[in-house]
Short mmCIF file of C-alpha atoms and ligand atoms in Angstrom, two decimals:
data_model
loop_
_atom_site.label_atom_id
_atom_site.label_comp_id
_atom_site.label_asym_id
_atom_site.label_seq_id
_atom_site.Cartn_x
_atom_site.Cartn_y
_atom_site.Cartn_z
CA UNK A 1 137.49 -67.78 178.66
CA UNK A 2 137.27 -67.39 182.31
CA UNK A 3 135.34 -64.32 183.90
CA UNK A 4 136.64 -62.93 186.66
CA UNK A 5 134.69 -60.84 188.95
CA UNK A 6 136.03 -59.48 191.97
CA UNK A 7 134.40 -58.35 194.81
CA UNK A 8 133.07 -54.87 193.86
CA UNK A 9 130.12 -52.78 193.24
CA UNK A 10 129.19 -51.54 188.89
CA UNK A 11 126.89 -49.01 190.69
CA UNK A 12 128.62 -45.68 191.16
CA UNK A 13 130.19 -43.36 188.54
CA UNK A 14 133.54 -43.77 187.54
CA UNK A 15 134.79 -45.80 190.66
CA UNK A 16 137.02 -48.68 189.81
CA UNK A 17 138.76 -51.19 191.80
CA UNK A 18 141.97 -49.42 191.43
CA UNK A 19 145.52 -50.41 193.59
CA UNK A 20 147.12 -47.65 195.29
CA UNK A 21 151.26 -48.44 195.40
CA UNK A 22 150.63 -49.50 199.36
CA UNK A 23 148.60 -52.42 198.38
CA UNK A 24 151.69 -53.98 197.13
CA UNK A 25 152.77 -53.55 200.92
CA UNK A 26 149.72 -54.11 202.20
CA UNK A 27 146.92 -56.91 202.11
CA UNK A 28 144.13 -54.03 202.65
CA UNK A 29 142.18 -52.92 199.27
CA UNK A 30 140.42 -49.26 198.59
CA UNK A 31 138.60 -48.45 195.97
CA UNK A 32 139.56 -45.31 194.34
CA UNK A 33 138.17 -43.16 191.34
CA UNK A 34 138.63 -43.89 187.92
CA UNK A 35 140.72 -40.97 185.34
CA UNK A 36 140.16 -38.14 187.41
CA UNK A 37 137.16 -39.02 188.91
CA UNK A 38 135.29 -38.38 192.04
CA UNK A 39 133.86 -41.43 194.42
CA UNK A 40 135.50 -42.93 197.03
CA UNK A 41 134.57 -46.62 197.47
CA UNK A 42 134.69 -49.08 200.32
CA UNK A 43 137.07 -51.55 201.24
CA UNK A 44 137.41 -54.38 199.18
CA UNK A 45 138.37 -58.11 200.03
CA UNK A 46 142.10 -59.15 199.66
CA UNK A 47 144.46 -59.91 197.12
CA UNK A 48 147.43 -59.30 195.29
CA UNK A 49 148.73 -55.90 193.21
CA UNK A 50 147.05 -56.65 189.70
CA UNK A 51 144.36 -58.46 190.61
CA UNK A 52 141.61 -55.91 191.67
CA UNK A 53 142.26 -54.24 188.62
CA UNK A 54 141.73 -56.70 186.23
CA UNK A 55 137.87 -58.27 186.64
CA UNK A 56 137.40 -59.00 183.28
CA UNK A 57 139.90 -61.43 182.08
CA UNK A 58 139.36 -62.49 178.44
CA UNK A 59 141.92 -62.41 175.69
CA UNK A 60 139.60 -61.76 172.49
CA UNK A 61 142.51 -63.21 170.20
CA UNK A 62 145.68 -65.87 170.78
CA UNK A 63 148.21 -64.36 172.07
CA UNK A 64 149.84 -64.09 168.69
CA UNK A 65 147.65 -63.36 165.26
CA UNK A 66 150.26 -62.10 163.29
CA UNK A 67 148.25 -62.44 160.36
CA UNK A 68 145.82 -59.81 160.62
CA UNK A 69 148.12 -57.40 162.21
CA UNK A 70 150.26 -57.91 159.00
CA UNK A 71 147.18 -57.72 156.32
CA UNK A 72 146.88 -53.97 158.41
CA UNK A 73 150.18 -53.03 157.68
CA UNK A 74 149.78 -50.73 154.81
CA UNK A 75 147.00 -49.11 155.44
CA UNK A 76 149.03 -48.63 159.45
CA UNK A 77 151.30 -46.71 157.28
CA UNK A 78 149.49 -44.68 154.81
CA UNK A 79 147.14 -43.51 157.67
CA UNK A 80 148.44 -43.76 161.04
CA UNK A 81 152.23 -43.16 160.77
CA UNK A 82 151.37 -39.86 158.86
CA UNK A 83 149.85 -38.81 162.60
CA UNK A 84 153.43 -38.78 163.85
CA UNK A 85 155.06 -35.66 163.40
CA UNK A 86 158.84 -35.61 162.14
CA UNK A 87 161.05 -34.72 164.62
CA UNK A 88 162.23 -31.67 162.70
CA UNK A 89 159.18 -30.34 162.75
CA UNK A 90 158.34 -31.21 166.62
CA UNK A 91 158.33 -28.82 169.24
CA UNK A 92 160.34 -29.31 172.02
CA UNK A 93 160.43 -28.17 175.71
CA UNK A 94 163.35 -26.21 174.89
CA UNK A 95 160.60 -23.81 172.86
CA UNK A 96 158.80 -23.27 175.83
CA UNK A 97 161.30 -22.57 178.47
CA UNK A 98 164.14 -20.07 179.49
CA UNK A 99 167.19 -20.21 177.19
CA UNK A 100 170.16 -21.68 179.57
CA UNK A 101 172.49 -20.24 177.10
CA UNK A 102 171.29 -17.09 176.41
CA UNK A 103 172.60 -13.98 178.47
CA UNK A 104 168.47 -13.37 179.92
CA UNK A 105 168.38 -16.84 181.54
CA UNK A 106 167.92 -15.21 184.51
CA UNK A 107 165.59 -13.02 184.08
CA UNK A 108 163.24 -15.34 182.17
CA UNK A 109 163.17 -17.82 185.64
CA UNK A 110 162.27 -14.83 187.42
CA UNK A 111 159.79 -13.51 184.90
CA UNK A 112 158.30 -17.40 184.91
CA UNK A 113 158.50 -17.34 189.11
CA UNK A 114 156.40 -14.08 189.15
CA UNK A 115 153.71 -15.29 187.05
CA UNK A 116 153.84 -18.71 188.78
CA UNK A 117 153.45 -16.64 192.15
CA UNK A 118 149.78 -15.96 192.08
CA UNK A 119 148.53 -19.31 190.98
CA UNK A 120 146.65 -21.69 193.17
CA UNK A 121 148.20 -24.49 195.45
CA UNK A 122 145.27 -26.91 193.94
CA UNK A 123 146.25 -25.56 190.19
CA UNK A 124 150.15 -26.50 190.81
CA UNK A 125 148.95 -30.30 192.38
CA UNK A 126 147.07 -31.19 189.36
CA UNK A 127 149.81 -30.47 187.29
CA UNK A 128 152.19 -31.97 189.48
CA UNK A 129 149.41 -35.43 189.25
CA UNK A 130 149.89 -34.63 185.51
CA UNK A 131 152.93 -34.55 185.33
CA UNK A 132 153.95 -37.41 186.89
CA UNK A 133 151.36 -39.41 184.70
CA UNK A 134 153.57 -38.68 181.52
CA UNK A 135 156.72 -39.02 183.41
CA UNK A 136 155.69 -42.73 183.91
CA UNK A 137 156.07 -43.13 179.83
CA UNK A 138 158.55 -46.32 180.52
CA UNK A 139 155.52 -48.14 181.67
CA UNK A 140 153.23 -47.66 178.76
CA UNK A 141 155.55 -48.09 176.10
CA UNK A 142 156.97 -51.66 177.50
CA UNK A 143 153.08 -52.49 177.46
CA UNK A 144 152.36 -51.42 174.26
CA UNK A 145 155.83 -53.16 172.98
CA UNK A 146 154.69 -56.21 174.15
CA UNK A 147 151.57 -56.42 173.08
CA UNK A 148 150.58 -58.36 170.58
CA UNK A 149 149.75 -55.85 168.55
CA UNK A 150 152.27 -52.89 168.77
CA UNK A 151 154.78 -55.70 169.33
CA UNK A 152 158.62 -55.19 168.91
CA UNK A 153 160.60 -57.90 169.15
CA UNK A 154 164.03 -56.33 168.88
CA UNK A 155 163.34 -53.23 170.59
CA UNK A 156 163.51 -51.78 167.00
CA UNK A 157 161.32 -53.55 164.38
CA UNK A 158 160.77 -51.90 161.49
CA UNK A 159 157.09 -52.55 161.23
CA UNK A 160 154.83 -49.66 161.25
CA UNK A 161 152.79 -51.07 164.37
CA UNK A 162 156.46 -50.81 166.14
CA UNK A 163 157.05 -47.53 164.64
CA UNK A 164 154.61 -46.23 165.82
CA UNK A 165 154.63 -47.34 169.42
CA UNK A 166 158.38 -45.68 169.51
CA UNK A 167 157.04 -42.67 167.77
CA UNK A 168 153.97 -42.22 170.05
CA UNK A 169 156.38 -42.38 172.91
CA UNK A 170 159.46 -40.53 171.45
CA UNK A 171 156.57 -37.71 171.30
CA UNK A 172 154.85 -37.85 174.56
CA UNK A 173 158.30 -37.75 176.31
CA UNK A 174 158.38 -34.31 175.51
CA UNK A 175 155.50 -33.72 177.94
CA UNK A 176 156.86 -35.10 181.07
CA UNK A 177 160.09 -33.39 180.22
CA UNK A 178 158.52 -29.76 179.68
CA UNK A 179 156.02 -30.02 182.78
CA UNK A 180 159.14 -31.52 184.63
CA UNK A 181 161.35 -28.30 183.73
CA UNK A 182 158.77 -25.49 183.66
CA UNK A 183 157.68 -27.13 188.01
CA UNK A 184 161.12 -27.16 188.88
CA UNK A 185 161.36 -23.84 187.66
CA UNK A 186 158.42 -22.22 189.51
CA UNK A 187 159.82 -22.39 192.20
CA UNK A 188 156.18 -23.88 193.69
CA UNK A 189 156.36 -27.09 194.17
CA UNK A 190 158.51 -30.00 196.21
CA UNK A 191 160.59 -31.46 193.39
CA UNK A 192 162.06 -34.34 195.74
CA UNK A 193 158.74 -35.71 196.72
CA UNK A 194 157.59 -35.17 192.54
CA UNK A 195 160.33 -37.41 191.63
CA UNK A 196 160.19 -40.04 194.45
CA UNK A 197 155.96 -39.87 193.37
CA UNK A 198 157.42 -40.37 190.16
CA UNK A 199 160.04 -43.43 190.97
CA UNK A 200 157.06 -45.35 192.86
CA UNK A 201 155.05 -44.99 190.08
CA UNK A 202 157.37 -46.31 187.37
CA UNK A 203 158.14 -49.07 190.01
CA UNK A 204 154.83 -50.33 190.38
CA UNK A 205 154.31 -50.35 186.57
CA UNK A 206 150.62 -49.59 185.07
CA UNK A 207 147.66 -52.31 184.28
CA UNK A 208 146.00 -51.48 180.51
CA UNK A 209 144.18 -54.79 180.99
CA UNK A 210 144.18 -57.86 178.51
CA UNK A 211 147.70 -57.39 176.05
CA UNK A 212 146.12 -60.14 173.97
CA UNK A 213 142.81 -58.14 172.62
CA UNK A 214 143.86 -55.32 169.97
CA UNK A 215 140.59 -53.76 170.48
CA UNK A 216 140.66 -53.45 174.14
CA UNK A 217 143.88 -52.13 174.35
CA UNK A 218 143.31 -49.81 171.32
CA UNK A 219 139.69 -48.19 172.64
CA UNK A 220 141.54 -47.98 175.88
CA UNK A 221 144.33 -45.97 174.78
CA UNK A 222 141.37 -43.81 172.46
CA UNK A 223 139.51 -43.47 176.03
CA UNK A 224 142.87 -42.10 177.86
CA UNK A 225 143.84 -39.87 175.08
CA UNK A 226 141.04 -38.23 174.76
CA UNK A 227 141.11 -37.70 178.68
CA UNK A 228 144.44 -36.38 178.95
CA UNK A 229 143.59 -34.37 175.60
CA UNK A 230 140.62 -32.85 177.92
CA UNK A 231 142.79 -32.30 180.98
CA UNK A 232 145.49 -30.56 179.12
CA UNK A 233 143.35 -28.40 177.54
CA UNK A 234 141.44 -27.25 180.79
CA UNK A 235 144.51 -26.41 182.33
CA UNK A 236 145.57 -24.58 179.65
CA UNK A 237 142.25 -22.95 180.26
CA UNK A 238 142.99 -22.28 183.59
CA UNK A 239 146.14 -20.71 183.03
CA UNK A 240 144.44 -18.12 180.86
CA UNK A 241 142.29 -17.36 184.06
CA UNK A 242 145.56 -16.68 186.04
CA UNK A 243 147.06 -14.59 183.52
CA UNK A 244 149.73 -17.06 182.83
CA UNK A 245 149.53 -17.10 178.76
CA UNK A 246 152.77 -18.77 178.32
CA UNK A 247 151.78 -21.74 180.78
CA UNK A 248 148.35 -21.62 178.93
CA UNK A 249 150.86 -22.17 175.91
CA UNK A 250 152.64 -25.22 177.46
CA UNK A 251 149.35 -26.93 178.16
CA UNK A 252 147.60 -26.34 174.96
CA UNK A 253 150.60 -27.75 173.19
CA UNK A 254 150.60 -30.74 174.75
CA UNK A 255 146.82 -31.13 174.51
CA UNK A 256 147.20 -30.77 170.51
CA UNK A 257 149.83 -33.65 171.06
CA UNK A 258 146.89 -35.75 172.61
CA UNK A 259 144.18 -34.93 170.26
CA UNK A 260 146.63 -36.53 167.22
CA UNK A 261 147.18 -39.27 169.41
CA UNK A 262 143.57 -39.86 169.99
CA UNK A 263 142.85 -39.31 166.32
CA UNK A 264 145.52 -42.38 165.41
CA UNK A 265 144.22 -44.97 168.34
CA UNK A 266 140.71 -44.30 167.70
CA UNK A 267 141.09 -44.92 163.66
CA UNK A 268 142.49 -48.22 164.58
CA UNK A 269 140.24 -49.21 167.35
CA UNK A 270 137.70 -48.12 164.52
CA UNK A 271 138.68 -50.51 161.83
CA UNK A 272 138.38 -53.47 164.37
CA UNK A 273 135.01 -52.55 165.05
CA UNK A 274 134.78 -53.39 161.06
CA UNK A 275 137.16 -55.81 161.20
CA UNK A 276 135.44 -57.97 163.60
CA UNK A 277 132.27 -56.20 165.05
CA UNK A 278 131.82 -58.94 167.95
CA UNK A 279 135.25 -59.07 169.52
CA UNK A 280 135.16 -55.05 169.02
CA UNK A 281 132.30 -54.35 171.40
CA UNK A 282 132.79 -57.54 173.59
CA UNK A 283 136.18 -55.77 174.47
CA UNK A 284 134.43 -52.03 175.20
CA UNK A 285 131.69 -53.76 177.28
CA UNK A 286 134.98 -55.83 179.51
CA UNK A 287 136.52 -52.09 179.47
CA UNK A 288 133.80 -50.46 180.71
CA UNK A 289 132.81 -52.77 183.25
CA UNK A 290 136.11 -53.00 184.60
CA UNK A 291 135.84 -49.00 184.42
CA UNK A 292 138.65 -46.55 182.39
CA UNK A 293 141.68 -45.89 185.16
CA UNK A 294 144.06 -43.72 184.45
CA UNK A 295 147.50 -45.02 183.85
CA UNK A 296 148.83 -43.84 186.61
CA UNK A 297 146.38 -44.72 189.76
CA UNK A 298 149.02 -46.63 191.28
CA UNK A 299 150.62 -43.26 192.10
CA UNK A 300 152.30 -42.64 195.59
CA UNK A 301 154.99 -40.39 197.25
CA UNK A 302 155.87 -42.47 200.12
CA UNK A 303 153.08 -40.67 202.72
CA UNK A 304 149.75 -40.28 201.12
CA UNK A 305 148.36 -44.27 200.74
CA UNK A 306 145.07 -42.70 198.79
CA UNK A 307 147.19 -40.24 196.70
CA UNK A 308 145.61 -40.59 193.19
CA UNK A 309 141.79 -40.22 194.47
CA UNK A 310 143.07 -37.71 196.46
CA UNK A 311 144.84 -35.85 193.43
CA UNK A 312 141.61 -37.18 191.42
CA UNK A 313 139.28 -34.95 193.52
CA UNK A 314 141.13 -32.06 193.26
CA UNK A 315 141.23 -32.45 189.34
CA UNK A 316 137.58 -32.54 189.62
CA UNK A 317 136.64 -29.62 192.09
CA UNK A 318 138.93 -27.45 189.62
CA UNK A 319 136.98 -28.64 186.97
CA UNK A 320 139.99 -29.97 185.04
CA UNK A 321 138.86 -33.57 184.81
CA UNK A 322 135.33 -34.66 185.87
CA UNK A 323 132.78 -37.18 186.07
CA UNK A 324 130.90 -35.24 183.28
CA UNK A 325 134.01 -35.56 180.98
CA UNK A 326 134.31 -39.15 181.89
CA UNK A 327 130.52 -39.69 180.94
CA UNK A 328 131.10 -36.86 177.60
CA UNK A 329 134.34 -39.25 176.77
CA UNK A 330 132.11 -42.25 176.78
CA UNK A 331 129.03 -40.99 174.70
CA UNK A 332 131.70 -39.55 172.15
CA UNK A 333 133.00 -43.08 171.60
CA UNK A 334 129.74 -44.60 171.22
CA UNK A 335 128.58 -42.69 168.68
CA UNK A 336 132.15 -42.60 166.90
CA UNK A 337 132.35 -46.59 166.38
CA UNK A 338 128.19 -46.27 165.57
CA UNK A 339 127.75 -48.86 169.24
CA UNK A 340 124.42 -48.57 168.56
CA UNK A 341 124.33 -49.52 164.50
CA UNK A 342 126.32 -52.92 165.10
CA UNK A 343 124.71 -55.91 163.39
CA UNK A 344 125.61 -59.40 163.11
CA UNK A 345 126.63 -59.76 166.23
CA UNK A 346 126.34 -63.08 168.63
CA UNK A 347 124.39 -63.53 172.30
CA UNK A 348 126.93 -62.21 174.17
CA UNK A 349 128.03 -59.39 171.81
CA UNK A 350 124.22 -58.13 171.54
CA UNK A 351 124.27 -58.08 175.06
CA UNK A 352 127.69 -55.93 175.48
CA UNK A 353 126.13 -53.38 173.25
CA UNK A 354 123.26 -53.36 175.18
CA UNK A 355 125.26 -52.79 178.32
CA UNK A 356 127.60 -49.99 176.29
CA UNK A 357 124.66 -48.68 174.59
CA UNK A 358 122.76 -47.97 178.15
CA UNK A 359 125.55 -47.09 180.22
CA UNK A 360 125.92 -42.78 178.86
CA UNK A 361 121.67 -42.69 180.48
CA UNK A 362 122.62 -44.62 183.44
CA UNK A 363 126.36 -42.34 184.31
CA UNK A 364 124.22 -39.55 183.07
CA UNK A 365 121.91 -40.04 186.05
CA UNK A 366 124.57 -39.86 188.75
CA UNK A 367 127.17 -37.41 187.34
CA UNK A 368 125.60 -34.75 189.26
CA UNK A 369 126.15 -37.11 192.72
CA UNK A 370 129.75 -38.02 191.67
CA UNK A 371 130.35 -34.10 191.31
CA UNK A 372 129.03 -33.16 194.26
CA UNK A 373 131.00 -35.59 196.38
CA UNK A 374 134.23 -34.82 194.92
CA UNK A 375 133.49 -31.10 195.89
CA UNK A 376 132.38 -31.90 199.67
CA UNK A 377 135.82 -33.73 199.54
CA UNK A 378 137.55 -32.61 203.13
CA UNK A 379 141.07 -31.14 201.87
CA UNK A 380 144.15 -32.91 202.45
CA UNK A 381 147.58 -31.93 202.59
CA UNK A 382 150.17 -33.07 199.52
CA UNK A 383 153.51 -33.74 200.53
CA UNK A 384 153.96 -32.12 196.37
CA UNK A 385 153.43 -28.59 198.17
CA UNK A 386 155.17 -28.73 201.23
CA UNK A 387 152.39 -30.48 203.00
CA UNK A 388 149.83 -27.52 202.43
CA UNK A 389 146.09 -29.00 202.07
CA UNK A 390 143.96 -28.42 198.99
FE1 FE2 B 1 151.00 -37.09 177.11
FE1 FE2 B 2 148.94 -39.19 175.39
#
């Protein structure tokens, strides 16, 4: 299949070709960082919203192979629908929050404003930038709907590669919808400019890459899991430094949510590595190349043009997402689908797991540099806290 390549740079750590919203308004390109990362790139030639994002362009299967997605069904759900958790047994936001209904409402917003009070302005815009990543939930499950793996035709299909895309989502919902209530709450934030970010966003949709390759959309939804499992879980950490256990609380619960996601996409990315070794790495190699974006780089709030590398360097001065934990992510995976161990493989798949293989020594090398730029980062204001700069 045709290759791709636009004009941009492999060189520097997590930076990616990525399309802020104004692009779509705009003919000018910027490189931006990948999930949460830290370089700033140049200016890249023209083209249209999609296109920088996608270098690699190489559907590993036909667009339909029903077959093999059927032979997979069992074993989908004796092991991967048992990762959902019944809805009886779910938490929801409602756990978490003040009781509307009970006589104390009150008091418990002003109990949750008082221990929001002392927390950081750059704390409150990486959970905004959070936040507005799982608010854009619309987006990922029409792509993983119409994939050709998770595909539902009716909008309720009663395989288990269906059920679980509508379970996955029916679950992360909850996590927009509690960070949604517990900001509007604090009292902290701008919640007009959150939910215009958060209209843009959903507007300009999300790019996972190829549909058409089951492996490359499966590692990348492993990759981003285990990111947003990571970036949950510092915040939580954070919290715990500002003396806020019940936010600590929020964000550790949906962090646990993420590590059982992670668990399900990377068993199934795992069995096409066995499945068909070739294709498998082929598609990490495209991935990696292309770089891991977050789902929701095309975020914008209708001032800030660079708005996700600018909410990208904060999450990395704070220490909540990193290029470390980009690199960490990456060496994880490796060594979970045994990169290194693959045999039988053709030219050009012996030479994407050379690439894969080499690429945690050569990010390794300039994780320091990517670090260290996202901390010299001047600070800019967000329009998410009343224009203040972080
Ligand atoms: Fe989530
Ligand atoms: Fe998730």
């Amino acid at each position: 299949m045709a290759v791709k390549l636009n004009n941009f740079s492999f060189q520097s750590l997590p930076s990616v070709a990525l399309l802020p919203a104004r692009a779509q308004r705009s003919p000018k390109f910027s490189i931006t960082s990948t999930i949460y990362s830290s370089s700033k790139g140049k200016a890249m030639s023209s083209g249209r919203a999609g296109e920088a994002n996608v270098n690699v362009v190489r559907p590993m299967l036909p667009p339909k192979n029903d077959e093999i997605f059927k032979s997979m069904e069992d074993w989908v759900r004796s092991d991967i629908l048992i990762l959902l958790k019944p809805v009886e047994k779910s938490w929801q936001p409602h756990d978490f929050l003040p009781n509307p209904t009970s006589d104390g409402f009150i008091e418990q917003v002003n109990e949750l404003r008082e221990r929001a009070k002392d927390i950081p302005d750059d704390y409150f815009v990486v959970l905004v930038g959070d936040m507005i990543v799982e608010e854009a939930l619309p987006s990922y499950h029409t792509l993983l709907g119409s994939s050709n793996i998770f595909y539902d035709e009716t909008g309720c299909d009663n395989t288990p590669w269906a059920t679980w895309a509508r379970g996955w989502s029916a679950e992360e919902n909850r996590h927009g919808d509690l960070l949604n209530k517990y900001l509007f709450l604090s009292g902290r934030v701008e919640m007009k400019q959150i939910e215009k970010t958060t209209q843009y966003l959903i507007g300009s949709g999300t790019d996972f890459g190829p549909r058409t390759s089951p492996s490359y959309l499966t590692i990348y939804t492993s990759f981003q899991e285990r990111a947003t499992f990571i970036s949950h879980a510092n915040t939580a950490k954070l919290a715990m430094k500002y003396g806020d256990k019940k936010l600590a609380q929020i964000c550790g619960t949906i962090a646990a949510d993420e590590k059982r996601h992670e668990t399900a996409y990377t068993k199934i990315a795992g069995k096409f590595f066995e499945l068909d070794p070739n294709e498998a790495i082929i598609a990490f190699s495209d991935l990696l190349r292309r770089k891991v974006s977050m789902p929701g780089h095309l975020m914008y709030d209708g001032n800030d043009e660079n708005l996700f590398y600018h909410f990208s360097n904060v999450c990395s001065r704070i220490g909540v997402y990193t290029a470390r934990d980009y690199v960490t992510i990456l060496e994880h995976f490796v060594g979970t689908w045994n990169v290194e161990k693959l045999s039988g493989l053709s030219s050009e798949g012996r030479e994407a797991q050379d690439y894969v293989g080499g690429l945690v020594q050569r990010l390794r090398s300039l994780e320091e540099r990517a670090q260290a730029r996202a901390k010299k980062a001047p600070a800019v204001p967000f329009s998410w806290i009343s224009g203040r700069e972080v």
